[in-house]
mmCIF file with all atom_site columns, C-alpha atoms and ligand atoms in Angstrom:
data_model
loop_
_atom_site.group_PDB
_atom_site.id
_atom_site.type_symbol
_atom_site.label_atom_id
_atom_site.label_alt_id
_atom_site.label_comp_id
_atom_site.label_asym_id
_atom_site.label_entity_id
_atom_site.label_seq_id
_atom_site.pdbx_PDB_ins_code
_atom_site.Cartn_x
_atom_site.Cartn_y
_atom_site.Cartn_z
_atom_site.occupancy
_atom_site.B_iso_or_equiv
_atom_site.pdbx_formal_charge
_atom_site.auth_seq_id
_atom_site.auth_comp_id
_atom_site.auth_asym_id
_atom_site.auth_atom_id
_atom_site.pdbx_PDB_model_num
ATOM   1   C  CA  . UNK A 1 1   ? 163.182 7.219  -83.310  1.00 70.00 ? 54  UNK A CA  1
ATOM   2   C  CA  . UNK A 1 2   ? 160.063 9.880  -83.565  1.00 83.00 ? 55  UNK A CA  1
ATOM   3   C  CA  . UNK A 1 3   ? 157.134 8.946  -83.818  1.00 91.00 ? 56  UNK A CA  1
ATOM   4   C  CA  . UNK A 1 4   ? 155.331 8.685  -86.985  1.00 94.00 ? 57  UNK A CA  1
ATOM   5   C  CA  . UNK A 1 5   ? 152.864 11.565 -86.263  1.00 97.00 ? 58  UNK A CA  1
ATOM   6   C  CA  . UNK A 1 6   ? 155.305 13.769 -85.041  1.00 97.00 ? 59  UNK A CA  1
ATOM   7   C  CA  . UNK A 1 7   ? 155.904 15.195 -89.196  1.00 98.00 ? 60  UNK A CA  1
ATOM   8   C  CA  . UNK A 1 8   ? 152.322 15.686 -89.101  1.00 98.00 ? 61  UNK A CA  1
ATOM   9   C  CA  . UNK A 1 9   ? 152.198 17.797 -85.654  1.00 98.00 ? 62  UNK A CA  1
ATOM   10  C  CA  . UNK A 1 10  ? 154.823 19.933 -86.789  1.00 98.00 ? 63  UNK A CA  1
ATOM   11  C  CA  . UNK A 1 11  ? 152.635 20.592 -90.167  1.00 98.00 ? 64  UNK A CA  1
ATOM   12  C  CA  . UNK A 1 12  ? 150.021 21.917 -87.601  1.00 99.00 ? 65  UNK A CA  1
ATOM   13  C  CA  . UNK A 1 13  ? 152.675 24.059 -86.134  1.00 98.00 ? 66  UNK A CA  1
ATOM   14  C  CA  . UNK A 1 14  ? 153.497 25.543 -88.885  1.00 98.00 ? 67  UNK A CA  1
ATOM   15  C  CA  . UNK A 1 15  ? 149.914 26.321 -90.001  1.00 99.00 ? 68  UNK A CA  1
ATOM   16  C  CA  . UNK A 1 16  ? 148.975 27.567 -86.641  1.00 98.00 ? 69  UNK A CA  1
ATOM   17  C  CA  . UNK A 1 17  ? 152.036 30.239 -87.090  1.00 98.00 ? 70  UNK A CA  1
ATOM   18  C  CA  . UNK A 1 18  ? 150.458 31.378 -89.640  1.00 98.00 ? 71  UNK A CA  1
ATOM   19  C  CA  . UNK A 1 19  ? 147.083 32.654 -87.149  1.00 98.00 ? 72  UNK A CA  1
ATOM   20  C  CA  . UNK A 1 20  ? 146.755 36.346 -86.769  1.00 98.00 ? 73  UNK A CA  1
ATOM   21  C  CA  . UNK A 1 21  ? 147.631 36.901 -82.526  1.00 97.00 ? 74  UNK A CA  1
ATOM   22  C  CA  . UNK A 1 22  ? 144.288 37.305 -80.424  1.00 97.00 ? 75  UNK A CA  1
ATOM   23  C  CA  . UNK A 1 23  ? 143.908 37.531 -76.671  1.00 97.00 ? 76  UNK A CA  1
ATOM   24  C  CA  . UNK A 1 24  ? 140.674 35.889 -77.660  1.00 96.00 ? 77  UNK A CA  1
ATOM   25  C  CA  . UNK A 1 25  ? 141.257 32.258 -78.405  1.00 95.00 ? 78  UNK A CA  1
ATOM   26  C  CA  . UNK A 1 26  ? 144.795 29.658 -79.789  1.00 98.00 ? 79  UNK A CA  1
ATOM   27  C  CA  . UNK A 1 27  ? 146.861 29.995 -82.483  1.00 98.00 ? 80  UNK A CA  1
ATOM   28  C  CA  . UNK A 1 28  ? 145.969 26.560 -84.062  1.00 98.00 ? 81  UNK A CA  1
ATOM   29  C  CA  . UNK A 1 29  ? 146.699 24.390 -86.977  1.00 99.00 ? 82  UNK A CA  1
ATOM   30  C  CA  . UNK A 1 30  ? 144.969 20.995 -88.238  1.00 99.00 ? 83  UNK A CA  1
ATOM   31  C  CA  . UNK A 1 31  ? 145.397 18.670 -91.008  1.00 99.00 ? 84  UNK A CA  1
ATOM   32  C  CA  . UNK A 1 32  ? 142.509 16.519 -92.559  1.00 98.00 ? 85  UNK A CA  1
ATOM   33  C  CA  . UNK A 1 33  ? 144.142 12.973 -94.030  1.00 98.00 ? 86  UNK A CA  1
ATOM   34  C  CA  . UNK A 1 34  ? 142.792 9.661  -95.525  1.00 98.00 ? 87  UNK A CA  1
ATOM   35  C  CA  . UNK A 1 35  ? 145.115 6.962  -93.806  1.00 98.00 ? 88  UNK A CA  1
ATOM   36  C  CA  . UNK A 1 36  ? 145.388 3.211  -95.209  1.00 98.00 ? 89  UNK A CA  1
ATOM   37  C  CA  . UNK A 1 37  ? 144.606 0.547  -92.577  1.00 98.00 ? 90  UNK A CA  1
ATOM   38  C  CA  . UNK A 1 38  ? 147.522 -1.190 -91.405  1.00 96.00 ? 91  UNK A CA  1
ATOM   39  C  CA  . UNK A 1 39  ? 149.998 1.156  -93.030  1.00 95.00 ? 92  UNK A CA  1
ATOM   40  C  CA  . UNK A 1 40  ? 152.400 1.522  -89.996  1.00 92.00 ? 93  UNK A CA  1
ATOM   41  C  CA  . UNK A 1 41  ? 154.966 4.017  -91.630  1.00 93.00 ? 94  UNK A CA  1
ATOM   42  C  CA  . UNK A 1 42  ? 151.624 5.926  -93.479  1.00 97.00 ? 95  UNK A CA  1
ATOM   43  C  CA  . UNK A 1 43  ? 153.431 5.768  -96.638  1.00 96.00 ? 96  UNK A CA  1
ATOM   44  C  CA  . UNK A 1 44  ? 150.291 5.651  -98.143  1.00 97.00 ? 97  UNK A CA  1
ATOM   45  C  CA  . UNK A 1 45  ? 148.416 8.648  -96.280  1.00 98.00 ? 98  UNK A CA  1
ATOM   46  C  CA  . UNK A 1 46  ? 146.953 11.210 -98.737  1.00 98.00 ? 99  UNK A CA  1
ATOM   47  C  CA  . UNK A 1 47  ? 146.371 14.952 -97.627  1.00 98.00 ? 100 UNK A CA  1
ATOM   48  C  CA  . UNK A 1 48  ? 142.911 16.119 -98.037  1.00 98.00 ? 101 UNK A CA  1
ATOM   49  C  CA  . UNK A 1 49  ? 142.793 19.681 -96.075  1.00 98.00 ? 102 UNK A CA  1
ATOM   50  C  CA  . UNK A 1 50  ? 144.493 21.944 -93.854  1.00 99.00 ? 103 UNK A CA  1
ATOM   51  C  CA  . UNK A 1 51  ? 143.380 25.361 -92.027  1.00 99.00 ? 104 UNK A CA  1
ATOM   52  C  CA  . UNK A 1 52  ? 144.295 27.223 -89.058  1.00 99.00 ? 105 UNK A CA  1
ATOM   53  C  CA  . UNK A 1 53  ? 142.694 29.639 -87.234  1.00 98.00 ? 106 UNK A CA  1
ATOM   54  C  CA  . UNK A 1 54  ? 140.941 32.330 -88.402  1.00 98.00 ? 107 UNK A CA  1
ATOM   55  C  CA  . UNK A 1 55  ? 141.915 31.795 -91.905  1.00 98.00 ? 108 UNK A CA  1
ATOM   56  C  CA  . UNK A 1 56  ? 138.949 32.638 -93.207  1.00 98.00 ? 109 UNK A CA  1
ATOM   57  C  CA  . UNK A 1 57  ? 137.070 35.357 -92.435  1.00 97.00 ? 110 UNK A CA  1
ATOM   58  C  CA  . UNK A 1 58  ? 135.376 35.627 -88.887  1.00 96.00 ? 111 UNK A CA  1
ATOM   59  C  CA  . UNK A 1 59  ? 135.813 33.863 -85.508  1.00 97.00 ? 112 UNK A CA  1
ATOM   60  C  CA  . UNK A 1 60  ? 137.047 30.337 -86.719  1.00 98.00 ? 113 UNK A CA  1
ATOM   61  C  CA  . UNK A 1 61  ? 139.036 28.319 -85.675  1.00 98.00 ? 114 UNK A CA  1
ATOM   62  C  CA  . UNK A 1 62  ? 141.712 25.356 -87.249  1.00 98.00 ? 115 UNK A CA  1
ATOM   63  C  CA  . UNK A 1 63  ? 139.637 22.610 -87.511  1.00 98.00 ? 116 UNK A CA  1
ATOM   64  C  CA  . UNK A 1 64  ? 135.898 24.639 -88.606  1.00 98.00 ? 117 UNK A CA  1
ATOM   65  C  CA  . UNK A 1 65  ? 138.759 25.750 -91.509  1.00 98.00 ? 118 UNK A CA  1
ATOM   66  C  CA  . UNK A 1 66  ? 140.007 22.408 -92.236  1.00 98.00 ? 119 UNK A CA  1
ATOM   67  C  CA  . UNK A 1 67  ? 136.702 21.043 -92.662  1.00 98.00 ? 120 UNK A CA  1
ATOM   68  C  CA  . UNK A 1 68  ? 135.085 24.289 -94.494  1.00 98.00 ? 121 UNK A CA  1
ATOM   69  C  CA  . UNK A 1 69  ? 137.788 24.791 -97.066  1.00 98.00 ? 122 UNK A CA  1
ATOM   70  C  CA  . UNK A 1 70  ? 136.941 21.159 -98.097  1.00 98.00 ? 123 UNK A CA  1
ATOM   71  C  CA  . UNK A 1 71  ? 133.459 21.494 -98.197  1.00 98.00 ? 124 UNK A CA  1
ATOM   72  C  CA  . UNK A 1 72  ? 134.258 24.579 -100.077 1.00 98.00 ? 125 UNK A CA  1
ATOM   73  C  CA  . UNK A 1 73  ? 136.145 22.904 -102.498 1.00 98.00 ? 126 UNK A CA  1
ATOM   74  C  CA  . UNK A 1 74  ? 133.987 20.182 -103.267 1.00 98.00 ? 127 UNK A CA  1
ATOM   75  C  CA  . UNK A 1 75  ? 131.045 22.779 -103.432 1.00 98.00 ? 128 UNK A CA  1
ATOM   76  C  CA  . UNK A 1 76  ? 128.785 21.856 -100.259 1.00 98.00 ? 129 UNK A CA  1
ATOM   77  C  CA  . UNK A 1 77  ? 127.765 24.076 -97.350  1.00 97.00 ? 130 UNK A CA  1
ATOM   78  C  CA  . UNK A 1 78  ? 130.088 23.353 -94.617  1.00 97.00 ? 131 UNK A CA  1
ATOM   79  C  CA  . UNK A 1 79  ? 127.452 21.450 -92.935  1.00 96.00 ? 132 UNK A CA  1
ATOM   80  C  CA  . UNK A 1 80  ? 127.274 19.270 -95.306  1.00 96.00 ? 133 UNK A CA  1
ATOM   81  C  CA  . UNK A 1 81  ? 130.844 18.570 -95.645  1.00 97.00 ? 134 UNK A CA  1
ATOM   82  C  CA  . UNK A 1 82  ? 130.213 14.535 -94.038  1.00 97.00 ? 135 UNK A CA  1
ATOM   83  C  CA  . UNK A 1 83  ? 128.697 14.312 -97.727  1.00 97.00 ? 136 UNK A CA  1
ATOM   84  C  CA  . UNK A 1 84  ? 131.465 15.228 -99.730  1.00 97.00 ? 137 UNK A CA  1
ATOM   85  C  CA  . UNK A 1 85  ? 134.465 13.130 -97.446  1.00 98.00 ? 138 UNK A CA  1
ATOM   86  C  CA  . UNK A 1 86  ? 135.785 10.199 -99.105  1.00 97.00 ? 139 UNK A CA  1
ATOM   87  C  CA  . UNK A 1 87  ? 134.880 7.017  -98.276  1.00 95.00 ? 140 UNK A CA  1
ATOM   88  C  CA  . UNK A 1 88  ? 137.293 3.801  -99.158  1.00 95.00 ? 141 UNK A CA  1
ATOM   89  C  CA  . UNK A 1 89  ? 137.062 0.222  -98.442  1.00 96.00 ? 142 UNK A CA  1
ATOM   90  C  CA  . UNK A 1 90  ? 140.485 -0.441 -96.274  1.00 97.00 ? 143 UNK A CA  1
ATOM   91  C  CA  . UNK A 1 91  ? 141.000 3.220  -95.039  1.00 98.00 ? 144 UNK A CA  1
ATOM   92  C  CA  . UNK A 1 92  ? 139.924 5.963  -92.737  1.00 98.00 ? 145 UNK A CA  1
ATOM   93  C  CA  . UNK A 1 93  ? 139.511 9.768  -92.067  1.00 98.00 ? 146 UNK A CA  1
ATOM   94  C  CA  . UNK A 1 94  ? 142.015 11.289 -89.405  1.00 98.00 ? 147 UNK A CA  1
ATOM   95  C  CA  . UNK A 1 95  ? 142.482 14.890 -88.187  1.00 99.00 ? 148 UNK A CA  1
ATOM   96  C  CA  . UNK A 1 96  ? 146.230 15.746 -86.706  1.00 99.00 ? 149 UNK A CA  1
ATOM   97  C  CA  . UNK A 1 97  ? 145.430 19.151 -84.628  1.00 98.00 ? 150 UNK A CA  1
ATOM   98  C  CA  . UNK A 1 98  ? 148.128 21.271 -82.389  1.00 98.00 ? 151 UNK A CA  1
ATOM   99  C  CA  . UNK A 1 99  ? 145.448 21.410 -79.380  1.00 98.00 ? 152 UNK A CA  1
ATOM   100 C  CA  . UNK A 1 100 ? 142.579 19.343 -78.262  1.00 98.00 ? 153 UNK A CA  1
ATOM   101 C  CA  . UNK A 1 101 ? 139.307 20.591 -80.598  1.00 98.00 ? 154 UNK A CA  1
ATOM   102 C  CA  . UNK A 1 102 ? 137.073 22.680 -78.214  1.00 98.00 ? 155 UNK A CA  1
ATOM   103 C  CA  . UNK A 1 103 ? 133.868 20.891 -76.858  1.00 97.00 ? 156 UNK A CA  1
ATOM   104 C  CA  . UNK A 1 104 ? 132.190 24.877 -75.903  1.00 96.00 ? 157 UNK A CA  1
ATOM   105 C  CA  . UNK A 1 105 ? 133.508 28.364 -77.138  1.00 95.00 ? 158 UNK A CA  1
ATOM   106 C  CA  . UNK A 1 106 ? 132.852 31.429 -75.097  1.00 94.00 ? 159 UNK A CA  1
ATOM   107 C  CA  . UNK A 1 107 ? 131.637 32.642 -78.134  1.00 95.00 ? 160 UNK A CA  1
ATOM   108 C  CA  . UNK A 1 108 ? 128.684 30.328 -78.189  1.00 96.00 ? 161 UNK A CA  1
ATOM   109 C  CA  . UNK A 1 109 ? 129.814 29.234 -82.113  1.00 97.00 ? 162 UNK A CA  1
ATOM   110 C  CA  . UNK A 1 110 ? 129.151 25.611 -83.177  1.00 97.00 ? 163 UNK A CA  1
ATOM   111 C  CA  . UNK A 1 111 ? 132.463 23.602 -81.506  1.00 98.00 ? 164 UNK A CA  1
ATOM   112 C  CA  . UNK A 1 112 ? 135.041 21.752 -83.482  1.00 98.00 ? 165 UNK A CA  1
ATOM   113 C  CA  . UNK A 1 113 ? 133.481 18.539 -81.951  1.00 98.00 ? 166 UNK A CA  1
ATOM   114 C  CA  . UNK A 1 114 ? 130.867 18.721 -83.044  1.00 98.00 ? 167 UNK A CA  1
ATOM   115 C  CA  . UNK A 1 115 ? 131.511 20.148 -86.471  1.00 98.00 ? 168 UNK A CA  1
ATOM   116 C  CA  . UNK A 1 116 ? 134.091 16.605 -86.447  1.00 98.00 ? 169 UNK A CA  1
ATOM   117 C  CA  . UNK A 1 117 ? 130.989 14.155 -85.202  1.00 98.00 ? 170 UNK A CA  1
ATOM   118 C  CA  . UNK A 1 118 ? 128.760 15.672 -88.112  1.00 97.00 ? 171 UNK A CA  1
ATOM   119 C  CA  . UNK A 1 119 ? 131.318 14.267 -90.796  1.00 98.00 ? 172 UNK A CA  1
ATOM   120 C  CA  . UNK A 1 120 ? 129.669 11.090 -89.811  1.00 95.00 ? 173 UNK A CA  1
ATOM   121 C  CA  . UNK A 1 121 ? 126.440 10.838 -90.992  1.00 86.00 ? 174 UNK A CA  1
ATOM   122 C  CA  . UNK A 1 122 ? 123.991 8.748  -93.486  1.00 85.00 ? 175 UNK A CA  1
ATOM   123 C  CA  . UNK A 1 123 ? 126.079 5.574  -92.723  1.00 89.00 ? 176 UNK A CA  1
ATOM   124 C  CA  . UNK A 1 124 ? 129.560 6.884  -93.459  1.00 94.00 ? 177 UNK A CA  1
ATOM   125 C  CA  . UNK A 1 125 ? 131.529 6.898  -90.909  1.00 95.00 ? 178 UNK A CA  1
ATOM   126 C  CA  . UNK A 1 126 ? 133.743 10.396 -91.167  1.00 98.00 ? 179 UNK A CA  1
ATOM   127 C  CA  . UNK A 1 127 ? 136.589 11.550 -89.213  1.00 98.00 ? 180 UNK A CA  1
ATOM   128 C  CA  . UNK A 1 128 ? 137.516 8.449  -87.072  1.00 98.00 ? 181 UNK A CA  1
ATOM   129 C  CA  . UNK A 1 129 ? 140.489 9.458  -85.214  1.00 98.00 ? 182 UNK A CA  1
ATOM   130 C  CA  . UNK A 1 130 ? 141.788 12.708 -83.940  1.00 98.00 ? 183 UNK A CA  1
ATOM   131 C  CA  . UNK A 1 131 ? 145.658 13.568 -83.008  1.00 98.00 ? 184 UNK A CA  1
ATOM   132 C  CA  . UNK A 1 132 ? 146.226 16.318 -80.912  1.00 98.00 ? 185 UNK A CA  1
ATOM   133 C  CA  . UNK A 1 133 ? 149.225 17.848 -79.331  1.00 98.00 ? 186 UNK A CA  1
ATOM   134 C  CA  . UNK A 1 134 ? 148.100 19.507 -76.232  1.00 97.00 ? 187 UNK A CA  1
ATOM   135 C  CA  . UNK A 1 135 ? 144.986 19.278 -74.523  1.00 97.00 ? 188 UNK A CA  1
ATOM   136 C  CA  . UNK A 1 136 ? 143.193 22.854 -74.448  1.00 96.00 ? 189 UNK A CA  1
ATOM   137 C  CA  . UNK A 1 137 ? 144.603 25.054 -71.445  1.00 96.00 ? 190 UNK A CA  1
ATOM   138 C  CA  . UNK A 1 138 ? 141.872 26.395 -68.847  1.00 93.00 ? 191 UNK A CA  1
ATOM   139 C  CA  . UNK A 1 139 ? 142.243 30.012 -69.806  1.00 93.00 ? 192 UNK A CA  1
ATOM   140 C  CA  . UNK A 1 140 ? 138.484 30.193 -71.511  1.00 93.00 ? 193 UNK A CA  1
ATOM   141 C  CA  . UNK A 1 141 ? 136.472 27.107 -70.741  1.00 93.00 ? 194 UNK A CA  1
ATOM   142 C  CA  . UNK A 1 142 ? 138.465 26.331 -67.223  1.00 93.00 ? 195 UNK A CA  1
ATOM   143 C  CA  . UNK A 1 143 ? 138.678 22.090 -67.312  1.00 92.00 ? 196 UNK A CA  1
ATOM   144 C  CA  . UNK A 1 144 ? 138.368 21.168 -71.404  1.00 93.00 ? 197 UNK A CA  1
ATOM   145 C  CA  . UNK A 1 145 ? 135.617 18.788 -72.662  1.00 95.00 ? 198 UNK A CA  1
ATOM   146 C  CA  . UNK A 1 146 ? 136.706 18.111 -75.894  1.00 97.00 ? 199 UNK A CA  1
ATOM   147 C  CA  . UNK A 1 147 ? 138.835 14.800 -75.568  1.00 97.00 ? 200 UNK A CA  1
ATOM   148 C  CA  . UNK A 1 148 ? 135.849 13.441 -73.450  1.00 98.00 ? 201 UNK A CA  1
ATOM   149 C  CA  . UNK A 1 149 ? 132.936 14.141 -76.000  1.00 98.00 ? 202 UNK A CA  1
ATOM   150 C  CA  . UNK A 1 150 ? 135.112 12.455 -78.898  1.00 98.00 ? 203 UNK A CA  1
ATOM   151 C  CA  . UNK A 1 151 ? 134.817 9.354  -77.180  1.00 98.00 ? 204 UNK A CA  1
ATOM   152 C  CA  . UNK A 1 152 ? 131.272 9.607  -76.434  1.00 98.00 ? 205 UNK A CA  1
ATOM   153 C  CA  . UNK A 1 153 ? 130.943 9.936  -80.043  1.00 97.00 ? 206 UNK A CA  1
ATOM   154 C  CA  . UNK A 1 154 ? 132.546 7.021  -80.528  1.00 97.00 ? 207 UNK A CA  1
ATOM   155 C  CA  . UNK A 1 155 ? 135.799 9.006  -82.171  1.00 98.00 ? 208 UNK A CA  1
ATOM   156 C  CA  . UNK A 1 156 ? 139.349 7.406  -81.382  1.00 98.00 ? 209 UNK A CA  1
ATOM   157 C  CA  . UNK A 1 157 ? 141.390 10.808 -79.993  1.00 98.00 ? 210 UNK A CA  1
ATOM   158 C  CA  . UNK A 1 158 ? 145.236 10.398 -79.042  1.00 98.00 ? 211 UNK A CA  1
ATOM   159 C  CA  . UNK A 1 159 ? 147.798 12.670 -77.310  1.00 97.00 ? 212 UNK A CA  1
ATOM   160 C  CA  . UNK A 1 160 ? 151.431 12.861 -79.374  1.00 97.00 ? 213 UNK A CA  1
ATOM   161 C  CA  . UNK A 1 161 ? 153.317 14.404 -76.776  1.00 95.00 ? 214 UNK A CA  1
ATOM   162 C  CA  . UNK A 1 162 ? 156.775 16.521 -77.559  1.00 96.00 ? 215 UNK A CA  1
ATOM   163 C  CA  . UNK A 1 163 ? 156.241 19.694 -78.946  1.00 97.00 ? 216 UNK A CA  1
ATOM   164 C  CA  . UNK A 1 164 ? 153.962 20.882 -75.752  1.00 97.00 ? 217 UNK A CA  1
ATOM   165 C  CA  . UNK A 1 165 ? 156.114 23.887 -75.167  1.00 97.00 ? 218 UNK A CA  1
ATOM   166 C  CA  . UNK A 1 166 ? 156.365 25.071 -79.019  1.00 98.00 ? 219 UNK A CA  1
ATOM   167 C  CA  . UNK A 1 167 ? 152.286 24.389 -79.579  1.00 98.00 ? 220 UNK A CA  1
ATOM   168 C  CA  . UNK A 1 168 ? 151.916 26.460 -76.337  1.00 98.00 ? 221 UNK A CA  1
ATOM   169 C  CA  . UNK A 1 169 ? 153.729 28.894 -77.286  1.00 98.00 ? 222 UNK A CA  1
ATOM   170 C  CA  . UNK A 1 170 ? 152.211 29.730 -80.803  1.00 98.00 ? 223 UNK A CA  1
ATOM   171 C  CA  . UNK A 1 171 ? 148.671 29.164 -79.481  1.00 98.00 ? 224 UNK A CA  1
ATOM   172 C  CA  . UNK A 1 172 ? 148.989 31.689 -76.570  1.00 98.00 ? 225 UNK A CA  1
ATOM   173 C  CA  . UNK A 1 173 ? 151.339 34.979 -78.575  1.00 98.00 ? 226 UNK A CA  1
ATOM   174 C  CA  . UNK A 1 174 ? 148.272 37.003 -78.837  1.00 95.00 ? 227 UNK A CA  1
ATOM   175 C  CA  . UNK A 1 175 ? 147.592 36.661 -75.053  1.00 97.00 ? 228 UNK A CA  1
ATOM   176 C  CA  . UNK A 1 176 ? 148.871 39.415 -72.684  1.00 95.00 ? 229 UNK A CA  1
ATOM   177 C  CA  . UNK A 1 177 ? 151.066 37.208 -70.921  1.00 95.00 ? 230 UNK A CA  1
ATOM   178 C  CA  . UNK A 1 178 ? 151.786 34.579 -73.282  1.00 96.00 ? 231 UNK A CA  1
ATOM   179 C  CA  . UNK A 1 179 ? 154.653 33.753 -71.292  1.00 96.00 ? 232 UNK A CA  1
ATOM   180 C  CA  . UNK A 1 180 ? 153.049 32.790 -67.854  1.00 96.00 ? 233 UNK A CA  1
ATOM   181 C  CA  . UNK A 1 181 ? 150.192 31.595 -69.386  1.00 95.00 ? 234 UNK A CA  1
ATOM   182 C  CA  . UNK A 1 182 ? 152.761 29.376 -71.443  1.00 97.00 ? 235 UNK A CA  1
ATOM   183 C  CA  . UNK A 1 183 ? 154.335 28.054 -68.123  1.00 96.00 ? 236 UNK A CA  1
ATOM   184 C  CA  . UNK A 1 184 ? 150.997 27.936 -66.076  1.00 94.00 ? 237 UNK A CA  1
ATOM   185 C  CA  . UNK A 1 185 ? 149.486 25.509 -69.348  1.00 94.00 ? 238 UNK A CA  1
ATOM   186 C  CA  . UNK A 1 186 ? 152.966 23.239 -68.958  1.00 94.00 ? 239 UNK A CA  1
ATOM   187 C  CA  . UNK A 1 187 ? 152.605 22.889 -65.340  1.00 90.00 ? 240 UNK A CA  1
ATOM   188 C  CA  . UNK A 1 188 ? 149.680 21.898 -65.119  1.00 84.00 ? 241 UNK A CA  1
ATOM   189 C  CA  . UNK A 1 189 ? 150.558 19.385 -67.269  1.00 73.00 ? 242 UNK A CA  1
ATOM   190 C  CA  . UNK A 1 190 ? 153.051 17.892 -65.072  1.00 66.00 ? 243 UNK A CA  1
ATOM   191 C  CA  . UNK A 1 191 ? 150.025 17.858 -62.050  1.00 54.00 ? 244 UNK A CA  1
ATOM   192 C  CA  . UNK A 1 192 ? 147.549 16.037 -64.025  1.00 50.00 ? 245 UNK A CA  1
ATOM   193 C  CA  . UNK A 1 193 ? 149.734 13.867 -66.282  1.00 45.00 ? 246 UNK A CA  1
ATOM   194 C  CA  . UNK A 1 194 ? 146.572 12.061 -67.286  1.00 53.00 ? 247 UNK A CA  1
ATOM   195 C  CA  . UNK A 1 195 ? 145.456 13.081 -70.861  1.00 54.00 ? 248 UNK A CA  1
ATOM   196 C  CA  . UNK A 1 196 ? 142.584 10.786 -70.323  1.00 52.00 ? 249 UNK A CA  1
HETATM 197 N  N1  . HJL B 2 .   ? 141.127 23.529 -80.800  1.00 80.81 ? 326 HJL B N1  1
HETATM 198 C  C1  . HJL B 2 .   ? 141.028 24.867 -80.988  1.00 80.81 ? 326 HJL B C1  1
HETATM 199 N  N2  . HJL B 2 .   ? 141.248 25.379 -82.227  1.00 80.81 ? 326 HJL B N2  1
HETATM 200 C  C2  . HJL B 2 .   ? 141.189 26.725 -82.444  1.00 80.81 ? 326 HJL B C2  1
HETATM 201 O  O1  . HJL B 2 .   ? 141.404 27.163 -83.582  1.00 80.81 ? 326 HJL B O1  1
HETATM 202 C  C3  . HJL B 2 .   ? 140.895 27.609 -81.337  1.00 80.81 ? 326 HJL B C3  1
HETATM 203 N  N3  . HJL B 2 .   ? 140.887 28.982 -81.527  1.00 80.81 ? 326 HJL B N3  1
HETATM 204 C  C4  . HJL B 2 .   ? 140.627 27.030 -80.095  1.00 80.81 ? 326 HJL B C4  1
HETATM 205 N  N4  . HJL B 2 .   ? 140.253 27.839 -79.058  1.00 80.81 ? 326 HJL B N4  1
HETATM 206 C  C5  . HJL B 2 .   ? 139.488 27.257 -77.949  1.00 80.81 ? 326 HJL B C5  1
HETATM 207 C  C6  . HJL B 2 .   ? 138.950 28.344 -77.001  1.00 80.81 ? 326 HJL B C6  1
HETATM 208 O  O2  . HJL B 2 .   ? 138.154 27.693 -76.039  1.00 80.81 ? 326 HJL B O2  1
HETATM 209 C  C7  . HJL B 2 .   ? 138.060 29.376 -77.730  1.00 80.81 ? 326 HJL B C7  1
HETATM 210 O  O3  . HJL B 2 .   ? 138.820 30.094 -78.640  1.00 80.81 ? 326 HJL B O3  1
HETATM 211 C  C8  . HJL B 2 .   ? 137.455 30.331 -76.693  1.00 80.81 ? 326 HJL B C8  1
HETATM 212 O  O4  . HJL B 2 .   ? 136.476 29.640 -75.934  1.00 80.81 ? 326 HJL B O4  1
HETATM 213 C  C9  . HJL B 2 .   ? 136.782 31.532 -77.339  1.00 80.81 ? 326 HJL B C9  1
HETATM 214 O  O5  . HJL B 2 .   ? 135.732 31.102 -78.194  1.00 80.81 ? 326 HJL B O5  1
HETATM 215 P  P1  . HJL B 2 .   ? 135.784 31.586 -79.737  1.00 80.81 ? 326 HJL B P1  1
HETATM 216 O  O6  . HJL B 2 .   ? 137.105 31.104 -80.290  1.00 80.81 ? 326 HJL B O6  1
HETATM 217 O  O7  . HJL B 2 .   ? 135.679 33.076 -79.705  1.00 80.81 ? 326 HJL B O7  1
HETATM 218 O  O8  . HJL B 2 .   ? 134.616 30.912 -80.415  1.00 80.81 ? 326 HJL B O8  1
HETATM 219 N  N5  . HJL B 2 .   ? 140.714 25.670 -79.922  1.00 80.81 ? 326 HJL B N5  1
HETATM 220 ZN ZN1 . ZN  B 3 .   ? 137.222 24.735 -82.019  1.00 80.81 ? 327 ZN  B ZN1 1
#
């Protein structure tokens, strides 16, 4: 049997295929959902965004898009997007993501998580767990933070492994040499197993 998220990591696939190619930064896709508690086949999950990167205009990425195209729909700046989330007795925000959401960007832009800790303020409690499929390869910030600052922000994060080599492969087609940098990302994988 799959696992339940997998449906919802190949949704990010598919939105990340949709990213222009840059040598600059990963093709990525994310999907914002309210989940019921205890709803183990998530029958009852309702979608609230989706973005990918660079879908709108500028340097963004999947998860500032997620987040902003909500905000934008429910009429707030995006940084004010925490206002604007629902919040229901018995269930909570998650984010399903292709890679791990950045914790620094070369391009000195506000990170994904932070942009996901913000949807938690004024006593609601925002995006409380994050699925990603592979943790962010070294190719721009070297050994990634992101994983790490989600849990010192209190934010449940969890690996769904299986589609490593696909998610690679989408995020890193604008690269030079996707290819290596494909096979470099999945070795290193098998060196430091951990996704801790
Ligand atoms: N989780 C995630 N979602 C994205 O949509 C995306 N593009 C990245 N990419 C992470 C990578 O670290 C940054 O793309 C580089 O650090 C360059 O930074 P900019 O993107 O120019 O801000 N990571
Ligand atoms: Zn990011």
């Amino acid at each position: 049997t799959t696992s339940p998220h997998m449906p919802y990591m190949k949704q990010c696939l598919s939105l990340a295929e949709k990213s222009p190619p840059r040598p600059t930064n990963f093709r990525v896709g994310a999907v914002l959902l309210s989940r019921k508690d205890d709803d183990p086949t998530f029958a009852d999950d309702l979608i609230l965004s989706t973005g990918y990167t660079m879908e709108l205009a500028g340097n963004t990425h999947a998860e500032q898009c997620c987040l902003s195209n909500y905000a934008a729909v429910h009429k707030v700046p995006d940084d004010k997007v925490g206002e604007v989330l629902p919040v229901e007795p018995g269930r909570k925000l998650v984010m399903y993501v292709t890679m791990e959401p950045c914790g620094k960007r070369l391009s000195g832009n506000t990170p994904c998580v932070q942009r996901i800790t913000q949807t938690a303020e004024g006593g609601r409690e925002g995006i409380h767990k994050v699925y990603f499929g592979v943790k962010e390869p070294g190719t721009f910030v070297g050994e990634s933070r992101g994983r790490r600052m989600l849990t010192q922000a209190g934010i449940e994060w969890e690996h769904v492994s299986g589609l490593e080599r696909e998610i690679l492969t989408v995020a890193f087609a604008g690269h030079e040499n996707a290819e290596k940098e494909v096979k470099d990302a999945l070795e290193e994988r098998k060196t430091n197993v951990d996704v801790s």
